């Protein structure tokens, strides 16, 4: 986005959220998605989540304030 588009997004976001989010340009969210175990031993360890005790991939999404991903 251009500088003017960012300014426009920030102005609209400020109206929706109040003063505490006045400098926000985009939002980020993430999760782990379960995947099947890979047959390669080197990749098996890479994809294993100790926290969730399953094979998974991390997914992050960055979204501009207009909803554009």
XYZ file of C-alpha atoms in Angstrom:
69
model
C 0.000 0.000 0.000
C 1.008 3.597 -0.565
C 1.644 6.052 2.266
C -1.726 7.707 1.713
C -3.489 4.318 1.807
C -1.787 3.484 5.098
C -2.845 6.834 6.538
C -6.415 6.165 5.408
C -6.419 2.684 7.008
C -5.028 4.081 10.242
C -7.693 6.799 10.343
C -10.504 4.245 9.849
C -8.991 1.865 12.425
C -8.723 4.662 14.997
C -12.452 5.324 14.640
C -13.224 1.669 15.350
C -10.860 0.956 18.230
C -10.191 4.150 20.102
C -7.040 5.928 21.147
C -5.089 2.841 22.373
C -4.726 1.507 18.778
C -4.130 4.822 16.983
C -0.731 3.766 15.533
C -1.800 0.288 14.350
C -1.277 -0.345 10.618
C -1.947 -4.098 10.397
C -2.788 -7.086 12.583
C -1.049 -10.472 12.817
C -2.522 -13.788 13.935
C -1.067 -17.274 14.008
C -1.885 -20.881 14.797
C -0.592 -24.403 14.394
C -2.313 -26.668 11.873
C -2.047 -30.436 12.292
C -0.327 -32.227 9.389
C 0.443 -35.868 8.603
C 3.801 -37.177 9.703
C 6.459 -36.872 7.023
C 8.433 -39.993 6.063
C 11.791 -38.207 6.098
C 13.434 -38.428 9.525
C 15.063 -35.010 9.190
C 11.688 -33.336 8.581
C 9.813 -35.363 11.214
C 11.594 -33.562 14.060
C 11.158 -30.200 12.315
C 7.363 -30.584 12.148
C 6.722 -32.039 15.626
C 5.091 -29.735 18.167
C 6.072 -30.656 21.730
C 3.442 -28.216 22.997
C 0.568 -29.925 21.160
C 2.166 -33.408 20.973
C 1.413 -33.703 17.260
C 2.949 -32.969 13.872
C 2.009 -29.473 12.799
C 2.941 -26.400 10.747
C 2.895 -22.838 12.045
C 0.722 -20.480 10.011
C 0.821 -16.684 10.304
C -1.560 -14.228 8.658
C -0.887 -10.509 8.269
C -3.955 -8.414 7.506
C -4.185 -4.733 6.628
C -6.906 -2.743 8.318
C -9.060 -2.869 5.174
C -9.180 -6.678 5.398
C -6.593 -7.286 2.668
C -4.395 -10.296 3.470
